[in-house]
């Protein structure tokens, strides 16, 4: 049985989430604040956390950063806002997925399942060598100039997809499928992937405004730039 930690201060939503998860066979620990969540984590070892963004004592993002510092517990955010800035923020702190209120219980369960599935399936891929950059997706490591770069699980999945056939162009929907584990409408997919690619470039590119590793193929998608040298893949 997999355990879910639900952190939501709004009683109605918390109950909705708990009933949906309970019906689907999950064990649920539900709390109403970040402090109570950190407390619960001393005794409960959840497989996934569902975090409300607007918590009374800290933001869900801050809580996510605290959780990330302690390990790689998968996190699904619940938010009242669908604004881009919220999504960017959530993804930057390493959220695995994002659900905007109101949501249907069926969609919630599907997302939880997808996140858990992804968390247990490490992507299989060969190591790819670019000038100054080593991507070893199988071992979940990326090194830039021999220094380890910390990537979120979603960012790693994008690199894994792009490294599968280095140089092949993938569109936003293919990349979204790779990161999320389910198909997204084109608009939503390109918005999501744009955020991830931008974060990846900030972390990897010497000059994120003039990317040399992850190239945009206008109107189509993205590809790894393997043309400048041979790849040892
Ligand atoms: Ca709230």
PDB file of C-alpha atoms and ligand atoms in Angstrom:
ATOM      1  CA  UNK A   1       0.000   0.000   0.000  1.00  0.00           C
ATOM      2  CA  UNK A   2       1.375   3.405  -0.926  1.00  0.00           C
ATOM      3  CA  UNK A   3       1.120   6.309   1.461  1.00  0.00           C
ATOM      4  CA  UNK A   4       0.218   9.875   0.555  1.00  0.00           C
ATOM      5  CA  UNK A   5       0.906  12.924   2.697  1.00  0.00           C
ATOM      6  CA  UNK A   6      -1.763  15.567   2.060  1.00  0.00           C
ATOM      7  CA  UNK A   7      -0.993  19.116   3.197  1.00  0.00           C
ATOM      8  CA  UNK A   8      -4.035  21.343   2.704  1.00  0.00           C
ATOM      9  CA  UNK A   9      -5.509  23.861   5.137  1.00  0.00           C
ATOM     10  CA  UNK A  10      -8.905  24.083   3.470  1.00  0.00           C
ATOM     11  CA  UNK A  11     -11.067  21.414   5.128  1.00  0.00           C
ATOM     12  CA  UNK A  12     -13.356  20.812   2.148  1.00  0.00           C
ATOM     13  CA  UNK A  13     -10.543  20.268  -0.345  1.00  0.00           C
ATOM     14  CA  UNK A  14      -8.595  18.179   2.143  1.00  0.00           C
ATOM     15  CA  UNK A  15     -11.572  15.903   2.615  1.00  0.00           C
ATOM     16  CA  UNK A  16     -12.159  15.655  -1.138  1.00  0.00           C
ATOM     17  CA  UNK A  17      -8.547  14.648  -1.677  1.00  0.00           C
ATOM     18  CA  UNK A  18      -8.585  12.171   1.202  1.00  0.00           C
ATOM     19  CA  UNK A  19     -11.773  10.464   0.039  1.00  0.00           C
ATOM     20  CA  UNK A  20     -10.496  10.221  -3.542  1.00  0.00           C
ATOM     21  CA  UNK A  21      -7.182   8.722  -2.428  1.00  0.00           C
ATOM     22  CA  UNK A  22      -8.795   6.402   0.121  1.00  0.00           C
ATOM     23  CA  UNK A  23     -11.225   5.090  -2.480  1.00  0.00           C
ATOM     24  CA  UNK A  24      -8.315   4.434  -4.827  1.00  0.00           C
ATOM     25  CA  UNK A  25      -6.635   2.332  -2.137  1.00  0.00           C
ATOM     26  CA  UNK A  26      -3.993   4.713  -0.832  1.00  0.00           C
ATOM     27  CA  UNK A  27      -3.124   5.181   2.806  1.00  0.00           C
ATOM     28  CA  UNK A  28      -3.512   8.866   3.649  1.00  0.00           C
ATOM     29  CA  UNK A  29      -2.011  11.156   6.264  1.00  0.00           C
ATOM     30  CA  UNK A  30      -3.641  14.572   6.081  1.00  0.00           C
ATOM     31  CA  UNK A  31      -2.516  17.739   7.843  1.00  0.00           C
ATOM     32  CA  UNK A  32      -3.434  21.433   7.609  1.00  0.00           C
ATOM     33  CA  UNK A  33      -0.105  23.225   7.885  1.00  0.00           C
ATOM     34  CA  UNK A  34       3.534  22.977   6.887  1.00  0.00           C
ATOM     35  CA  UNK A  35       4.610  22.617  10.511  1.00  0.00           C
ATOM     36  CA  UNK A  36       2.242  19.685  10.984  1.00  0.00           C
ATOM     37  CA  UNK A  37       3.573  18.159   7.752  1.00  0.00           C
ATOM     38  CA  UNK A  38       7.197  18.343   8.921  1.00  0.00           C
ATOM     39  CA  UNK A  39       6.048  16.879  12.225  1.00  0.00           C
ATOM     40  CA  UNK A  40       4.209  14.015  10.519  1.00  0.00           C
ATOM     41  CA  UNK A  41       7.289  13.198   8.436  1.00  0.00           C
ATOM     42  CA  UNK A  42       9.092  12.094  11.586  1.00  0.00           C
ATOM     43  CA  UNK A  43       6.766   9.115  11.849  1.00  0.00           C
ATOM     44  CA  UNK A  44       5.262   8.661   8.382  1.00  0.00           C
ATOM     45  CA  UNK A  45       7.307   7.749   5.307  1.00  0.00           C
ATOM     46  CA  UNK A  46       5.041   8.794   2.430  1.00  0.00           C
ATOM     47  CA  UNK A  47       5.568   7.776  -1.199  1.00  0.00           C
ATOM     48  CA  UNK A  48       4.273  11.116  -2.439  1.00  0.00           C
ATOM     49  CA  UNK A  49       3.233  14.480  -0.989  1.00  0.00           C
ATOM     50  CA  UNK A  50       0.314  16.571  -2.224  1.00  0.00           C
ATOM     51  CA  UNK A  51       0.883  20.197  -1.238  1.00  0.00           C
ATOM     52  CA  UNK A  52      -1.451  23.156  -1.307  1.00  0.00           C
ATOM     53  CA  UNK A  53       0.412  26.296  -2.422  1.00  0.00           C
ATOM     54  CA  UNK A  54      -1.342  28.631   0.021  1.00  0.00           C
ATOM     55  CA  UNK A  55      -0.626  27.229   3.479  1.00  0.00           C
ATOM     56  CA  UNK A  56      -1.087  29.247   6.679  1.00  0.00           C
ATOM     57  CA  UNK A  57       2.503  29.045   7.993  1.00  0.00           C
ATOM     58  CA  UNK A  58       4.621  28.958   4.831  1.00  0.00           C
ATOM     59  CA  UNK A  59       4.025  28.603   1.116  1.00  0.00           C
ATOM     60  CA  UNK A  60       3.801  25.164  -0.424  1.00  0.00           C
ATOM     61  CA  UNK A  61       6.896  26.088  -2.450  1.00  0.00           C
ATOM     62  CA  UNK A  62       8.903  26.732   0.681  1.00  0.00           C
ATOM     63  CA  UNK A  63       7.694  23.461   2.127  1.00  0.00           C
ATOM     64  CA  UNK A  64       8.688  21.710  -1.105  1.00  0.00           C
ATOM     65  CA  UNK A  65      12.183  23.169  -0.856  1.00  0.00           C
ATOM     66  CA  UNK A  66      12.429  21.872   2.705  1.00  0.00           C
ATOM     67  CA  UNK A  67      11.323  18.416   1.546  1.00  0.00           C
ATOM     68  CA  UNK A  68      13.741  18.512  -1.390  1.00  0.00           C
ATOM     69  CA  UNK A  69      16.610  19.298   0.940  1.00  0.00           C
ATOM     70  CA  UNK A  70      15.881  16.072   2.819  1.00  0.00           C
ATOM     71  CA  UNK A  71      15.353  13.728  -0.110  1.00  0.00           C
ATOM     72  CA  UNK A  72      13.490  13.174  -3.318  1.00  0.00           C
ATOM     73  CA  UNK A  73       9.923  12.666  -2.139  1.00  0.00           C
ATOM     74  CA  UNK A  74       7.716  13.211  -5.210  1.00  0.00           C
ATOM     75  CA  UNK A  75       5.545  16.316  -4.904  1.00  0.00           C
ATOM     76  CA  UNK A  76       2.255  17.206  -6.568  1.00  0.00           C
ATOM     77  CA  UNK A  77       1.042  20.775  -6.062  1.00  0.00           C
ATOM     78  CA  UNK A  78      -2.548  21.879  -5.703  1.00  0.00           C
ATOM     79  CA  UNK A  79      -3.103  25.510  -6.476  1.00  0.00           C
ATOM     80  CA  UNK A  80      -5.985  27.929  -6.807  1.00  0.00           C
ATOM     81  CA  UNK A  81      -4.016  29.808  -9.441  1.00  0.00           C
ATOM     82  CA  UNK A  82      -3.310  28.824 -12.995  1.00  0.00           C
ATOM     83  CA  UNK A  83      -1.008  31.749 -13.587  1.00  0.00           C
ATOM     84  CA  UNK A  84       2.261  31.021 -15.360  1.00  0.00           C
ATOM     85  CA  UNK A  85       4.303  32.473 -12.553  1.00  0.00           C
ATOM     86  CA  UNK A  86       2.912  29.914 -10.119  1.00  0.00           C
ATOM     87  CA  UNK A  87       3.651  27.053 -12.446  1.00  0.00           C
ATOM     88  CA  UNK A  88       7.181  28.331 -13.080  1.00  0.00           C
ATOM     89  CA  UNK A  89       7.774  28.654  -9.359  1.00  0.00           C
ATOM     90  CA  UNK A  90       6.441  25.194  -8.600  1.00  0.00           C
ATOM     91  CA  UNK A  91       8.518  23.543 -11.294  1.00  0.00           C
ATOM     92  CA  UNK A  92      11.625  25.414 -10.256  1.00  0.00           C
ATOM     93  CA  UNK A  93      11.449  24.079  -6.713  1.00  0.00           C
ATOM     94  CA  UNK A  94      11.170  20.589  -8.159  1.00  0.00           C
ATOM     95  CA  UNK A  95       7.449  19.875  -8.259  1.00  0.00           C
ATOM     96  CA  UNK A  96       6.705  16.683 -10.144  1.00  0.00           C
ATOM     97  CA  UNK A  97       3.292  17.878 -11.234  1.00  0.00           C
ATOM     98  CA  UNK A  98       0.746  20.582 -10.795  1.00  0.00           C
ATOM     99  CA  UNK A  99      -3.024  20.567 -10.511  1.00  0.00           C
ATOM    100  CA  UNK A 100      -5.186  23.680 -10.577  1.00  0.00           C
ATOM    101  CA  UNK A 101      -8.319  23.840  -8.402  1.00  0.00           C
ATOM    102  CA  UNK A 102     -11.031  22.862  -8.908  1.00  0.00           C
ATOM    103  CA  UNK A 103     -10.003  19.427 -10.148  1.00  0.00           C
ATOM    104  CA  UNK A 104     -11.859  16.160 -10.524  1.00  0.00           C
ATOM    105  CA  UNK A 105     -10.985  13.274  -8.199  1.00  0.00           C
ATOM    106  CA  UNK A 106     -10.366  11.061 -11.244  1.00  0.00           C
ATOM    107  CA  UNK A 107      -7.773  13.482 -12.616  1.00  0.00           C
ATOM    108  CA  UNK A 108      -6.126  13.750  -9.210  1.00  0.00           C
ATOM    109  CA  UNK A 109      -5.769   9.978  -8.940  1.00  0.00           C
ATOM    110  CA  UNK A 110      -4.460   9.706 -12.504  1.00  0.00           C
ATOM    111  CA  UNK A 111      -1.817  12.352 -11.753  1.00  0.00           C
ATOM    112  CA  UNK A 112      -0.797  10.685  -8.493  1.00  0.00           C
ATOM    113  CA  UNK A 113      -0.418   7.369 -10.295  1.00  0.00           C
ATOM    114  CA  UNK A 114       1.650   8.977 -13.051  1.00  0.00           C
ATOM    115  CA  UNK A 115       3.965  10.675 -10.548  1.00  0.00           C
ATOM    116  CA  UNK A 116       4.438   7.449  -8.583  1.00  0.00           C
ATOM    117  CA  UNK A 117       5.051   5.462 -11.764  1.00  0.00           C
ATOM    118  CA  UNK A 118       7.693   7.951 -12.871  1.00  0.00           C
ATOM    119  CA  UNK A 119       9.315   7.974  -9.442  1.00  0.00           C
ATOM    120  CA  UNK A 120       9.940   4.233  -9.575  1.00  0.00           C
ATOM    121  CA  UNK A 121      11.010   4.081 -13.214  1.00  0.00           C
ATOM    122  CA  UNK A 122      14.423   5.535 -13.687  1.00  0.00           C
ATOM    123  CA  UNK A 123      14.893   6.485 -17.329  1.00  0.00           C
ATOM    124  CA  UNK A 124      17.254   4.235 -19.238  1.00  0.00           C
ATOM    125  CA  UNK A 125      19.675   6.005 -21.478  1.00  0.00           C
ATOM    126  CA  UNK A 126      23.268   6.073 -22.533  1.00  0.00           C
ATOM    127  CA  UNK A 127      25.697   8.743 -21.484  1.00  0.00           C
ATOM    128  CA  UNK A 128      25.963  11.667 -23.866  1.00  0.00           C
ATOM    129  CA  UNK A 129      29.038  13.843 -24.072  1.00  0.00           C
ATOM    130  CA  UNK A 130      28.831  17.418 -25.302  1.00  0.00           C
ATOM    131  CA  UNK A 131      31.707  19.911 -25.063  1.00  0.00           C
ATOM    132  CA  UNK A 132      31.888  20.778 -21.364  1.00  0.00           C
ATOM    133  CA  UNK A 133      28.782  18.784 -20.551  1.00  0.00           C
ATOM    134  CA  UNK A 134      28.299  15.136 -19.616  1.00  0.00           C
ATOM    135  CA  UNK A 135      24.771  13.775 -19.393  1.00  0.00           C
ATOM    136  CA  UNK A 136      24.449  10.360 -17.803  1.00  0.00           C
ATOM    137  CA  UNK A 137      20.744   9.896 -17.456  1.00  0.00           C
ATOM    138  CA  UNK A 138      20.939   6.283 -16.381  1.00  0.00           C
ATOM    139  CA  UNK A 139      22.942   7.327 -13.337  1.00  0.00           C
ATOM    140  CA  UNK A 140      20.917  10.525 -12.956  1.00  0.00           C
ATOM    141  CA  UNK A 141      23.963  12.764 -13.116  1.00  0.00           C
ATOM    142  CA  UNK A 142      24.788  15.794 -15.189  1.00  0.00           C
ATOM    143  CA  UNK A 143      28.188  17.407 -15.041  1.00  0.00           C
ATOM    144  CA  UNK A 144      29.063  20.796 -16.401  1.00  0.00           C
ATOM    145  CA  UNK A 145      32.794  21.491 -16.528  1.00  0.00           C
ATOM    146  CA  UNK A 146      33.240  18.470 -14.227  1.00  0.00           C
ATOM    147  CA  UNK A 147      30.935  19.957 -11.568  1.00  0.00           C
ATOM    148  CA  UNK A 148      27.691  18.172 -10.710  1.00  0.00           C
ATOM    149  CA  UNK A 149      24.559  20.083 -11.648  1.00  0.00           C
ATOM    150  CA  UNK A 150      21.464  19.506  -9.531  1.00  0.00           C
ATOM    151  CA  UNK A 151      18.442  18.910 -11.722  1.00  0.00           C
ATOM    152  CA  UNK A 152      14.827  18.221 -10.836  1.00  0.00           C
ATOM    153  CA  UNK A 153      13.342  14.866 -11.808  1.00  0.00           C
ATOM    154  CA  UNK A 154      11.384  16.525 -14.624  1.00  0.00           C
ATOM    155  CA  UNK A 155      14.462  18.273 -15.991  1.00  0.00           C
ATOM    156  CA  UNK A 156      16.325  14.985 -15.961  1.00  0.00           C
ATOM    157  CA  UNK A 157      13.478  13.343 -17.872  1.00  0.00           C
ATOM    158  CA  UNK A 158      13.635  15.989 -20.569  1.00  0.00           C
ATOM    159  CA  UNK A 159      17.372  15.463 -20.956  1.00  0.00           C
ATOM    160  CA  UNK A 160      16.782  11.719 -20.998  1.00  0.00           C
ATOM    161  CA  UNK A 161      14.266  12.071 -23.823  1.00  0.00           C
ATOM    162  CA  UNK A 162      16.556  14.380 -25.813  1.00  0.00           C
ATOM    163  CA  UNK A 163      19.529  12.064 -25.206  1.00  0.00           C
ATOM    164  CA  UNK A 164      17.682   8.974 -26.393  1.00  0.00           C
ATOM    165  CA  UNK A 165      18.526   9.760 -30.005  1.00  0.00           C
ATOM    166  CA  UNK A 166      20.917  12.688 -29.637  1.00  0.00           C
ATOM    167  CA  UNK A 167      20.210  15.350 -32.224  1.00  0.00           C
ATOM    168  CA  UNK A 168      16.648  14.240 -32.907  1.00  0.00           C
ATOM    169  CA  UNK A 169      14.070  17.013 -32.633  1.00  0.00           C
ATOM    170  CA  UNK A 170      11.283  16.377 -30.130  1.00  0.00           C
ATOM    171  CA  UNK A 171       8.191  18.555 -29.931  1.00  0.00           C
ATOM    172  CA  UNK A 172       6.651  19.860 -26.725  1.00  0.00           C
ATOM    173  CA  UNK A 173       4.008  17.143 -26.558  1.00  0.00           C
ATOM    174  CA  UNK A 174       6.593  14.372 -26.837  1.00  0.00           C
ATOM    175  CA  UNK A 175       8.672  16.015 -24.131  1.00  0.00           C
ATOM    176  CA  UNK A 176       5.616  16.574 -21.923  1.00  0.00           C
ATOM    177  CA  UNK A 177       4.699  12.925 -22.302  1.00  0.00           C
ATOM    178  CA  UNK A 178       8.232  12.019 -21.258  1.00  0.00           C
ATOM    179  CA  UNK A 179       8.167  14.213 -18.157  1.00  0.00           C
ATOM    180  CA  UNK A 180       4.557  13.803 -17.062  1.00  0.00           C
ATOM    181  CA  UNK A 181       3.779  10.262 -18.148  1.00  0.00           C
ATOM    182  CA  UNK A 182       0.552  11.321 -19.848  1.00  0.00           C
ATOM    183  CA  UNK A 183      -0.425  13.248 -22.942  1.00  0.00           C
ATOM    184  CA  UNK A 184      -1.140  16.990 -22.689  1.00  0.00           C
ATOM    185  CA  UNK A 185      -2.903  19.318 -25.132  1.00  0.00           C
ATOM    186  CA  UNK A 186      -0.417  21.152 -27.332  1.00  0.00           C
ATOM    187  CA  UNK A 187      -0.805  24.602 -25.716  1.00  0.00           C
ATOM    188  CA  UNK A 188      -0.398  23.265 -22.208  1.00  0.00           C
ATOM    189  CA  UNK A 189       2.502  21.062 -23.227  1.00  0.00           C
ATOM    190  CA  UNK A 190       4.443  23.864 -24.888  1.00  0.00           C
ATOM    191  CA  UNK A 191       3.891  26.156 -21.914  1.00  0.00           C
ATOM    192  CA  UNK A 192       5.165  23.508 -19.499  1.00  0.00           C
ATOM    193  CA  UNK A 193       8.146  22.525 -21.613  1.00  0.00           C
ATOM    194  CA  UNK A 194       9.108  26.141 -22.209  1.00  0.00           C
ATOM    195  CA  UNK A 195       9.462  26.576 -18.443  1.00  0.00           C
ATOM    196  CA  UNK A 196      11.531  23.407 -18.058  1.00  0.00           C
ATOM    197  CA  UNK A 197      13.792  24.247 -20.996  1.00  0.00           C
ATOM    198  CA  UNK A 198      14.337  27.739 -19.648  1.00  0.00           C
ATOM    199  CA  UNK A 199      15.277  26.330 -16.206  1.00  0.00           C
ATOM    200  CA  UNK A 200      17.564  23.763 -17.809  1.00  0.00           C
ATOM    201  CA  UNK A 201      19.322  26.445 -19.835  1.00  0.00           C
ATOM    202  CA  UNK A 202      19.812  28.544 -16.712  1.00  0.00           C
ATOM    203  CA  UNK A 203      21.514  25.579 -15.098  1.00  0.00           C
ATOM    204  CA  UNK A 204      23.508  24.221 -18.041  1.00  0.00           C
ATOM    205  CA  UNK A 205      24.231  26.882 -20.612  1.00  0.00           C
ATOM    206  CA  UNK A 206      27.230  29.207 -20.301  1.00  0.00           C
ATOM    207  CA  UNK A 207      24.974  31.849 -21.898  1.00  0.00           C
ATOM    208  CA  UNK A 208      21.310  30.867 -21.440  1.00  0.00           C
ATOM    209  CA  UNK A 209      20.214  33.529 -23.948  1.00  0.00           C
ATOM    210  CA  UNK A 210      22.358  31.915 -26.655  1.00  0.00           C
ATOM    211  CA  UNK A 211      21.938  28.247 -25.933  1.00  0.00           C
ATOM    212  CA  UNK A 212      24.623  25.931 -27.227  1.00  0.00           C
ATOM    213  CA  UNK A 213      23.418  22.628 -25.734  1.00  0.00           C
ATOM    214  CA  UNK A 214      19.633  22.598 -26.001  1.00  0.00           C
ATOM    215  CA  UNK A 215      18.611  24.204 -29.248  1.00  0.00           C
ATOM    216  CA  UNK A 216      15.172  25.462 -30.218  1.00  0.00           C
ATOM    217  CA  UNK A 217      14.023  24.291 -33.623  1.00  0.00           C
ATOM    218  CA  UNK A 218      11.543  27.024 -34.437  1.00  0.00           C
ATOM    219  CA  UNK A 219       7.999  25.830 -34.930  1.00  0.00           C
ATOM    220  CA  UNK A 220       8.943  22.221 -34.180  1.00  0.00           C
ATOM    221  CA  UNK A 221      10.617  21.650 -30.834  1.00  0.00           C
ATOM    222  CA  UNK A 222      13.984  21.089 -29.228  1.00  0.00           C
ATOM    223  CA  UNK A 223      17.098  19.032 -29.809  1.00  0.00           C
ATOM    224  CA  UNK A 224      20.497  18.463 -28.257  1.00  0.00           C
ATOM    225  CA  UNK A 225      23.314  20.104 -30.151  1.00  0.00           C
ATOM    226  CA  UNK A 226      25.560  17.172 -30.960  1.00  0.00           C
ATOM    227  CA  UNK A 227      26.653  18.561 -34.313  1.00  0.00           C
ATOM    228  CA  UNK A 228      29.659  20.454 -32.973  1.00  0.00           C
ATOM    229  CA  UNK A 229      31.565  17.316 -32.045  1.00  0.00           C
ATOM    230  CA  UNK A 230      31.342  13.567 -32.100  1.00  0.00           C
ATOM    231  CA  UNK A 231      29.193  12.025 -29.410  1.00  0.00           C
ATOM    232  CA  UNK A 232      30.383   8.978 -27.539  1.00  0.00           C
ATOM    233  CA  UNK A 233      26.832   7.737 -27.104  1.00  0.00           C
TER     234      UNK A 233
HETATM  235 CA1  LIG B   1      -4.845  27.011   1.182  1.00  0.00          CA
END
